[in-house]
XYZ file of C-alpha atoms in Angstrom:
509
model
C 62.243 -2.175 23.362
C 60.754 1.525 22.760
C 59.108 0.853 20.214
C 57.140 -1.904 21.793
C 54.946 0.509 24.297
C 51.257 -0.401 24.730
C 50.619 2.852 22.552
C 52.495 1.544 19.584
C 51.208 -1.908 20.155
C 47.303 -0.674 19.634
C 48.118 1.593 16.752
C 50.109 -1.234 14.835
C 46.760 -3.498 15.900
C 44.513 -0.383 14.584
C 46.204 -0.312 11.590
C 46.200 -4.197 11.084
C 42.650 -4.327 11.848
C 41.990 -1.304 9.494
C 43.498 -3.496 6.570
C 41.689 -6.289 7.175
C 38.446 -4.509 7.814
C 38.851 -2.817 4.669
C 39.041 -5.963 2.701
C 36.222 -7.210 4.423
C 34.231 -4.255 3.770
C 35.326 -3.963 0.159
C 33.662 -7.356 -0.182
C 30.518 -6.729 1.477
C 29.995 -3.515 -0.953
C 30.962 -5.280 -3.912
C 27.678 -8.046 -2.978
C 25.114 -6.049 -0.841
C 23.135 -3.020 -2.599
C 25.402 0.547 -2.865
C 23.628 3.546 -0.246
C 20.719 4.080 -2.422
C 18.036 1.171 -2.592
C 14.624 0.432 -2.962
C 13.776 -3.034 -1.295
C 10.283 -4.742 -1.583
C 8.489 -7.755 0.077
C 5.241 -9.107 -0.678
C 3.403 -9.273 2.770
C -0.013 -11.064 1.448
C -0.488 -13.612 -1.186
C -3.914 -14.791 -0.869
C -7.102 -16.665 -2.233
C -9.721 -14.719 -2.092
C -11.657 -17.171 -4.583
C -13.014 -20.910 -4.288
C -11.056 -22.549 -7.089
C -9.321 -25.475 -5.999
C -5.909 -24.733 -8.475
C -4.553 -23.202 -5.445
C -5.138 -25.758 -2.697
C -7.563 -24.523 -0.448
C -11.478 -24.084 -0.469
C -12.892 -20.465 0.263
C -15.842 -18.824 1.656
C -17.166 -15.797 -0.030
C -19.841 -13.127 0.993
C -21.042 -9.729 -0.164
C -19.151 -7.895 -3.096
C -16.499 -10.679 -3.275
C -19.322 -13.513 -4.242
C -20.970 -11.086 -6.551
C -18.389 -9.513 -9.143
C -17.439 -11.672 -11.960
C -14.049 -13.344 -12.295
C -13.196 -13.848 -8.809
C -13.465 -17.487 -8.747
C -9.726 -17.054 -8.646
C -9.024 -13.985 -7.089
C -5.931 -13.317 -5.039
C -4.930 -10.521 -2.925
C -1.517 -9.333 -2.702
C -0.173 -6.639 -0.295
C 3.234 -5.420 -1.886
C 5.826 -3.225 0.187
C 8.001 -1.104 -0.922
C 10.440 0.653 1.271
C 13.781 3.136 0.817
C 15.513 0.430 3.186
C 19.295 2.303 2.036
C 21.357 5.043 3.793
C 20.104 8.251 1.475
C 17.390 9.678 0.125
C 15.818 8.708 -3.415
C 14.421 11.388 -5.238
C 12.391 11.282 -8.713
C 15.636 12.012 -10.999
C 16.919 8.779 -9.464
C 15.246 6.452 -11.610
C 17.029 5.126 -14.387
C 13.559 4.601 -16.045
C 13.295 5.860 -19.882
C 9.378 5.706 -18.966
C 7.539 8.313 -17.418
C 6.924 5.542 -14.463
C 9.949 4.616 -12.462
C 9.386 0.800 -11.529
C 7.042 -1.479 -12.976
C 5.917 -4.908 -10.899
C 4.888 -8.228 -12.681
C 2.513 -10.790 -11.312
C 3.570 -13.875 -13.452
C 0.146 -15.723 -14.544
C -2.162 -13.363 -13.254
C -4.446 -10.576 -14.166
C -4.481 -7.194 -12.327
C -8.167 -6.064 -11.754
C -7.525 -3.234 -9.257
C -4.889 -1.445 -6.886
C -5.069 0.779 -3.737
C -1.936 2.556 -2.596
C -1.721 2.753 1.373
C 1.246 4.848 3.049
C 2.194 5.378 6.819
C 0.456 8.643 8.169
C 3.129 10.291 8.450
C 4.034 10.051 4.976
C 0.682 11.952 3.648
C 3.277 13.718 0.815
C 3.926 10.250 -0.925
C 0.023 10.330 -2.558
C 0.595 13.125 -4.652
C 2.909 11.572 -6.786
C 0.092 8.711 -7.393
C -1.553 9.982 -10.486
C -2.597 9.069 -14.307
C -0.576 11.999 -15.581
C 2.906 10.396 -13.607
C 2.461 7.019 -14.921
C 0.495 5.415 -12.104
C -1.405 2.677 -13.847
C -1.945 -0.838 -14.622
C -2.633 -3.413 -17.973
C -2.607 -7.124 -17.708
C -0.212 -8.630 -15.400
C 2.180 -5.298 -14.825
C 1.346 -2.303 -12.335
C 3.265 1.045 -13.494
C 4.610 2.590 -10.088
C 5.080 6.522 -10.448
C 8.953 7.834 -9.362
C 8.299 8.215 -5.740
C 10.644 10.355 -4.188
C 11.524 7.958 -0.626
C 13.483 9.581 2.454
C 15.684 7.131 4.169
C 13.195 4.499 6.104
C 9.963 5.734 4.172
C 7.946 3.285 2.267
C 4.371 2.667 0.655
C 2.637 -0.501 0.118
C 0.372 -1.338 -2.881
C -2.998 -3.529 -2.073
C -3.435 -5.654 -5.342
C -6.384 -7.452 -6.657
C -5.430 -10.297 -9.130
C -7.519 -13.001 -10.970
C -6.184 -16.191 -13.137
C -3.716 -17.322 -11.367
C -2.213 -19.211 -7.834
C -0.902 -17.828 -5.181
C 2.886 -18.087 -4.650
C 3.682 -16.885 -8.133
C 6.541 -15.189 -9.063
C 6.223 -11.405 -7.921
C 9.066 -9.189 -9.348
C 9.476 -5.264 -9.162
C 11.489 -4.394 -12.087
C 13.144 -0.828 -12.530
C 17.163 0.811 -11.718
C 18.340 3.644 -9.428
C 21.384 5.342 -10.120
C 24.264 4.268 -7.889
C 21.820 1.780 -6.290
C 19.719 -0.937 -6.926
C 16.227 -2.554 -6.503
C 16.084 -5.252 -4.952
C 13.642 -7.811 -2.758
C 13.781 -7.706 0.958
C 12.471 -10.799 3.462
C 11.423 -10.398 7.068
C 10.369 -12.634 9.788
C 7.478 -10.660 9.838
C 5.445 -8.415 7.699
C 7.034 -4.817 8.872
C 10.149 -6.099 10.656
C 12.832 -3.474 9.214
C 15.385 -5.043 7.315
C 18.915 -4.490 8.621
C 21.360 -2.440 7.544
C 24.175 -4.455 8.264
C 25.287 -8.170 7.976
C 26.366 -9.972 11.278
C 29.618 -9.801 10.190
C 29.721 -6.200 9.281
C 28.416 -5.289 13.000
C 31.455 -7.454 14.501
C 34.491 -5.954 12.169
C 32.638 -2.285 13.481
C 32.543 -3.644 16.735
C 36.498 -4.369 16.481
C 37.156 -1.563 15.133
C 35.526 0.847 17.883
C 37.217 -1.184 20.381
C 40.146 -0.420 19.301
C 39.600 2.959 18.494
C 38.162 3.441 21.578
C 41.838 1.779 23.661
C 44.031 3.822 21.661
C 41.845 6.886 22.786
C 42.597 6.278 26.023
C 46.473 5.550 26.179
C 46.748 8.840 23.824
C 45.766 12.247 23.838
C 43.774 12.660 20.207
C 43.029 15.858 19.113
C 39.839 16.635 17.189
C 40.909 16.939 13.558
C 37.668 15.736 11.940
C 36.753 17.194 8.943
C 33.470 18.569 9.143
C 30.626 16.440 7.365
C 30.421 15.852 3.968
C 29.162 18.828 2.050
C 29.876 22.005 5.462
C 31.876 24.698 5.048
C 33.477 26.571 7.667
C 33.834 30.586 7.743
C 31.372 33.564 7.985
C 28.065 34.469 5.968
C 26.075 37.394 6.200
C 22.885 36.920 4.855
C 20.407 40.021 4.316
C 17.256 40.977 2.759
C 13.458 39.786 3.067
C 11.790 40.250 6.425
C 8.746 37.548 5.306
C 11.558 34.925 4.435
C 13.718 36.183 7.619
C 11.843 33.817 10.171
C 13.109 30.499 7.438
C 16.525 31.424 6.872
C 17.131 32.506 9.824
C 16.261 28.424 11.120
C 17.797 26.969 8.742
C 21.327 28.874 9.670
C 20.905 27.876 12.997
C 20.537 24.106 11.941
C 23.343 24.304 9.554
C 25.667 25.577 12.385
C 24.388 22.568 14.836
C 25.138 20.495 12.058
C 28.637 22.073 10.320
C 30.985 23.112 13.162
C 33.115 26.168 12.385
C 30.446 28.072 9.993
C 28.724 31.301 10.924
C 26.137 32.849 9.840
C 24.212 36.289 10.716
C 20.859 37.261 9.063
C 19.809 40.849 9.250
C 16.791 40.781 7.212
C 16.046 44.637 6.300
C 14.185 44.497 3.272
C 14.534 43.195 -0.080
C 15.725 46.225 -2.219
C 17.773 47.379 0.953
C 19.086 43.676 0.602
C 19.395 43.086 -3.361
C 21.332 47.009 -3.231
C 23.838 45.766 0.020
C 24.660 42.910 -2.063
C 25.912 44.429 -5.291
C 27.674 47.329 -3.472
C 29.540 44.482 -1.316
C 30.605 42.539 -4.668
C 31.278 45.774 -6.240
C 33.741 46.701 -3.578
C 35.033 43.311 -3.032
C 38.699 43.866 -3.225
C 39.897 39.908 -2.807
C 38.253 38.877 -6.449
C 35.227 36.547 -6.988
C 31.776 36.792 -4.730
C 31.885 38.033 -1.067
C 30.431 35.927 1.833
C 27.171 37.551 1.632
C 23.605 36.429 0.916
C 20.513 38.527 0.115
C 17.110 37.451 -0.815
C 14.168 39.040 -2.198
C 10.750 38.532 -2.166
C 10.819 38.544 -6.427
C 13.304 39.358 -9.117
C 15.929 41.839 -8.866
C 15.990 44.840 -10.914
C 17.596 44.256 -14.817
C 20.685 46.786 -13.527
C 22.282 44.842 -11.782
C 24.094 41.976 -14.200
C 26.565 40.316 -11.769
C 23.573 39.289 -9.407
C 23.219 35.344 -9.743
C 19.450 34.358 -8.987
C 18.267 31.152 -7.384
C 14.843 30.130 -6.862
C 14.355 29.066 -3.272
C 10.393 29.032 -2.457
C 7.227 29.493 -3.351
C 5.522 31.831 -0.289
C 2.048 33.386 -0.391
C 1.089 36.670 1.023
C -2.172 37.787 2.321
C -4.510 41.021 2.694
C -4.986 41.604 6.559
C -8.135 43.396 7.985
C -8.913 44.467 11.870
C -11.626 41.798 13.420
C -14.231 44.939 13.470
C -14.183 44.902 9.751
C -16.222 41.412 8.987
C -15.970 41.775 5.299
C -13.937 38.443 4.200
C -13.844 38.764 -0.101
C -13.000 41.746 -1.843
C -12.795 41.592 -5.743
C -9.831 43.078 -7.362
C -10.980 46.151 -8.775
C -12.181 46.848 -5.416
C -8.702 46.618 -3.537
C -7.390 48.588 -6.420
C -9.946 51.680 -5.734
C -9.372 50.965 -1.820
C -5.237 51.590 -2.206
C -6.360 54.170 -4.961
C -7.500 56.537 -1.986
C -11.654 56.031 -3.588
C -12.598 53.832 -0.542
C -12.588 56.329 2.596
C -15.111 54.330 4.533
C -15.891 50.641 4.507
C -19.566 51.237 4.384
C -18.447 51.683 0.560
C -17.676 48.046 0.549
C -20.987 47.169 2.407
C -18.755 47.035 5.553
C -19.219 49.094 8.642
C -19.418 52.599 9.098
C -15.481 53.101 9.653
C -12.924 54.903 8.130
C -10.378 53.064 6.104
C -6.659 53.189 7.444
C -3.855 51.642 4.821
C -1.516 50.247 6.877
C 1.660 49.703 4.371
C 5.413 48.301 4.606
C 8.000 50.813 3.308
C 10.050 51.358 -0.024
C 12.249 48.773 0.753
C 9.847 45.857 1.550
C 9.509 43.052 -0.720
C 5.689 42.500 0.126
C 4.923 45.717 -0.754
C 6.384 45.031 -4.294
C 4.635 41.767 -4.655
C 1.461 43.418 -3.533
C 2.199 46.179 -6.034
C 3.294 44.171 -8.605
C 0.576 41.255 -8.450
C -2.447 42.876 -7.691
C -2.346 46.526 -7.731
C -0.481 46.491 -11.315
C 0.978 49.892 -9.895
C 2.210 51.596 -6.344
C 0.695 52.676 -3.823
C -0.605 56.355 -2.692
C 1.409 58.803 -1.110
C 1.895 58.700 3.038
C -0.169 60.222 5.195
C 0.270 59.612 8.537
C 3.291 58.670 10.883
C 1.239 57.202 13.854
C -1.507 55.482 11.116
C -3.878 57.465 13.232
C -4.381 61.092 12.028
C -3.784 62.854 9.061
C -0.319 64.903 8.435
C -1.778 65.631 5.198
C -5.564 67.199 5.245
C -5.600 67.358 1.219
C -4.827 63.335 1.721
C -7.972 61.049 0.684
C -7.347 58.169 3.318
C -4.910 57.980 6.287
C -1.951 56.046 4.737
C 1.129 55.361 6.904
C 4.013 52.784 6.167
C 6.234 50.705 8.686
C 9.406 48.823 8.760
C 8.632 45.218 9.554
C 5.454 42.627 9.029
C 5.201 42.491 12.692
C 4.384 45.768 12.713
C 1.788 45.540 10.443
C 0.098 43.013 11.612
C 0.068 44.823 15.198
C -1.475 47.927 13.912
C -3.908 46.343 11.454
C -4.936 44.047 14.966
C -4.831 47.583 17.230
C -6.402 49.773 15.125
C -10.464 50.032 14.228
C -10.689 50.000 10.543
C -7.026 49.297 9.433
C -6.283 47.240 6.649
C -2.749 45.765 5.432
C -0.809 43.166 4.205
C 1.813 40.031 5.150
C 3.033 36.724 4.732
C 0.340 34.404 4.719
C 1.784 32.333 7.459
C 2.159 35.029 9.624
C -0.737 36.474 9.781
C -2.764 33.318 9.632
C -1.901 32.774 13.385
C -2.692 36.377 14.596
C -5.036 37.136 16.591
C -7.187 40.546 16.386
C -7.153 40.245 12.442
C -8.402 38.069 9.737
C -7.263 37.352 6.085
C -9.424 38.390 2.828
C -9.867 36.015 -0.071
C -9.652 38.513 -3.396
C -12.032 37.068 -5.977
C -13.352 34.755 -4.051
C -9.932 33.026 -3.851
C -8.682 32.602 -0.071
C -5.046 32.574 0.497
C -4.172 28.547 0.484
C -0.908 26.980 0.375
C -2.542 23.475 -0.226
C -5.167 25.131 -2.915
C -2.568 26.517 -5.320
C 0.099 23.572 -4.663
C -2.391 21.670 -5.864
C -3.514 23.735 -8.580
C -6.820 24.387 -7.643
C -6.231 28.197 -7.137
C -5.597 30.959 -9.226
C -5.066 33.343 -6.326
C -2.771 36.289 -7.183
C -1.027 37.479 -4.149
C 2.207 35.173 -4.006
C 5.695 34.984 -5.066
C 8.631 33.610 -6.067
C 11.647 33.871 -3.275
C 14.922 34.399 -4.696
C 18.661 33.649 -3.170
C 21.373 35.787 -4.692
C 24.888 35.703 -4.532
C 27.411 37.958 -6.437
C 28.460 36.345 -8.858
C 28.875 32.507 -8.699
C 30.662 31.198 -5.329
C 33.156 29.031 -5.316
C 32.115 25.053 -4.093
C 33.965 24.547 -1.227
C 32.857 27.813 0.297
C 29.595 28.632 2.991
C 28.062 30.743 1.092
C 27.877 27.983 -2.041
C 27.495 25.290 0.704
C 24.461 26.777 2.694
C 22.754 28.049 -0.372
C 22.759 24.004 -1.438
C 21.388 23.643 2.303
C 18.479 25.945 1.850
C 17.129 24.944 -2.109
C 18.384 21.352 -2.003
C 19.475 19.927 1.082
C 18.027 19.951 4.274
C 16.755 23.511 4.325
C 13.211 22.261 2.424
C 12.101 20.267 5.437
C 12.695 23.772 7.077
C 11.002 25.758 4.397
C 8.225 23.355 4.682
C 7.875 24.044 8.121
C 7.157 27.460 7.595
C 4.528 27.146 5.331
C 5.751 27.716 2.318
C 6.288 25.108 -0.970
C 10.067 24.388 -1.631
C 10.906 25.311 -5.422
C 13.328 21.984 -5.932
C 10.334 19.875 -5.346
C 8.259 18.375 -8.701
C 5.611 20.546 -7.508
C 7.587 23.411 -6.575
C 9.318 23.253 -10.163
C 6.258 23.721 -11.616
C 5.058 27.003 -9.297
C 8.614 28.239 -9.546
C 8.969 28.265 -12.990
């Protein structure tokens, strides 16, 4: 019969196995943990102590034989791992306390706790703190909400005292559209799997099958694109310091979304803020055009139908040539040196050269931060076009001004003298230059993430769109990349502190 060809005969099999699978599947979600979970296993439980309640007789030398109470000591080694398919992040916890999961030693007394992570997971410690709810009383340890990629975990080291070993160890606490749950392993770090034997062999049946019916037919590629891409075009402009960021996260987003383009021609922020609203302006299809621009700070108050989002924290730095070995100026000083009152660094108790300001143009957004963060006004007139003689001999200083922070930090490296300004990360790695602290406060990333650091010259970076996008289009889908999705690992990268971070929401704010 016709109907019975080898084709129809796999894709009636497909189908049947598709039912069936589906069944199977909908009853291995409805008793195994949803996507997001938090898994734990206690890897140690034991005596440390000599009391014979739990079995065995000890040995004890040094600090162990000489604190009090520890005639019944126990040590437990607690893991706890992000053992589901997504990311947990601190807003996950359905905790009404400022801690996010609390574990219970039944009988026993907690005397003290060290938290030990993986080195690569150095950014977990942070969240470890008094003021997050890290802590301890009696027999329960408060664990802080511990934001935990896919795979990443942290294990606690507990001392305990009154009690047996084997005791009832339980980690209570929720995760939205998840659970917490405990794990068991052969061995201490074996990974737990992610899928039952019988899930592996109905995915197994499935590819098979999949995999013949592939063959007999020609299948075309149909596939939506992943969850959350967006095909189309999106031109994003603006900020030459942010350029080097955006433009790797575009490039990621198009490895990862097929059919999405997107082309950054970074020009300046108020060249970039100004493209945008005359493209929305002149937008003749309704709503906000595929376009993009960000600026190192806030947008001017003219300009109502600009929709700001707060992408990164990124810190900028004072430049100065390597002959120049001056590394601190004070404020008041870099005010009188892009005043036009510092002609000569010997004024500074530097050498005996002549000062060269070697500036971005109107349109750059680190020459507004610099203006608006530490010079509390702008800068002198030009000068110079080559940065090396005077155009104008009634001119205090030689002042010229170029397009790009490359070209800054080239000159500034080049020329005797010169001083200017970039992004931090930048010009940390050139060579021919160094940075200045101003008030004794050296541009740090780590310093002022941490809060240690007062230091002026930094900025928010801002994302705006005209308008609000639409969801399901790449300019509303990228821009979700960059601040949420992701795009921080990439922002990270670059040296700068991602604003949907706890810290970041802090700086940002």
């Amino acid at each position: 019969m016709e109907w019975l060809s080898a084709e129809n005969i796999v894709a009636v099999g497909t189908a049947a196995a598709g039912i069936v699978a589906s069944a199977a599947i909908f009853w291995f979600e409805r008793r195994v943990p949803r996507r997001k979970r938090i898994g734990y296993r206690v890897q140690m439980d034991n005596p440390i102590g000599d009391d014979l309640r739990s079995g065995r007789i000890g040995r004890r030398l040094g600090l162990f034989d000489e604190a009090p109470d520890m005639a019944d000591a126990t040590l437990v080694l607690l893991r706890i791992e992000n053992d589901g398919s997504q990311g947990i992040g601190r807003d996950d916890y359905t905790s009404p306390e400022l801690h996010g999961l609390t574990a219970v030693f039944s009988d026993r007394t907690i005397r003290g706790v060290s938290v030990t992570q993986p080195t690569d997971s150095d950014h977990l410690m942070p969240h470890f703190t008094p003021e997050r709810g890290f802590g301890y009383s009696g027999n329960s340890l408060r664990i802080p909400r511990v934001p935990l990629n896919h795979g990443e975990h942290f294990k606690l080291l507990v001392l305990l005292s009154g009690g047996d070993i084997g005791r009832e160890i339980r980690l209570i606490g929720g995760i939205h559209d998840g659970e917490v749950h405990p794990n068991r392993s052969a061995t201490p770090d074996d990974a737990t799997p992610l899928f039952s034997r019988a899930s592996r062999l109905i995915t197994t049946m499935l590819t098979l099958s999949v995999v013949t019916l592939a063959a007999i037919v020609v299948v075309r590629d149909d596939s939506p694109p992943p969850i959350g891409c967006a095909k189309g075009s999106l031109r994003v402009y603006g900020s030459t310091a942010f350029a080097p960021v955006i433009t790797d996260a575009a490039r990621k987003y198009e490895k990862d979304c097929e059919g999405a383009s997107i082309r950054v021609d970074a020009h300046g922020s108020t060249a970039g803020i100004r493209d945008l609203d005359s493209a929305g302006a002149g937008w003749k299809k309704g709503g906000s055009p595929p376009d993009l621009a960000l600026s190192d700070g806030p947008k001017p108050p003219d300009m109502p139908e600009l929709r700001e989002n707060r992408v990164a924290l990124v810190v900028f730095a004072l430049v100065v040539n390597d002959d120049v070995p001056l590394t601190n100026l004070s404020t008041a000083d870099v005010r009188r040196l892009y005043r036009g009152e510092i002609t000569d660094w010997k004024q500074l108790g530097g050498p005996d050269l002549p000062v060269h300001l070697v500036s971005r143009d109107a349109n750059s957004g680190t020459r507004q931060v610099f203006q608006r963060r530490v010079l509390k006004r702008g800068e002198i007139a030009n000068s110079s076009v080559d940065c090396v003689h005077k155009d104008d001999p009634t001119a205090k200083v030689i002042r010229c001004e170029l397009d790009s922070t490359d070209q800054v930090l080239d000159e500034v490296a080049r020329l005797k003298g010169a001083v200017g300004y970039a992004e931090l990360n930048v010009a940390a790695g050139a060579k021919g230059l160094h940075t200045l602290a101003i008030d004794h406060h050296a541009p740090s990333v780590e310093a002022i993430e941490g809060g240690l650091s007062p230091y002026p010259y930094r900025e928010i970076e801002y994302a705006y769109t005209y308008g609000r996008p639409a969801a399901d289009t790449l300019a509303s889908s990228f821009l979700s990349y960059v601040v949420k999705g992701n795009g921080e690992d990439v922002i990270r990268t670059h040296g700068h502190v991602p604003c949907y971070t706890p810290v970041g929401m802090e700086l940002c704010r």
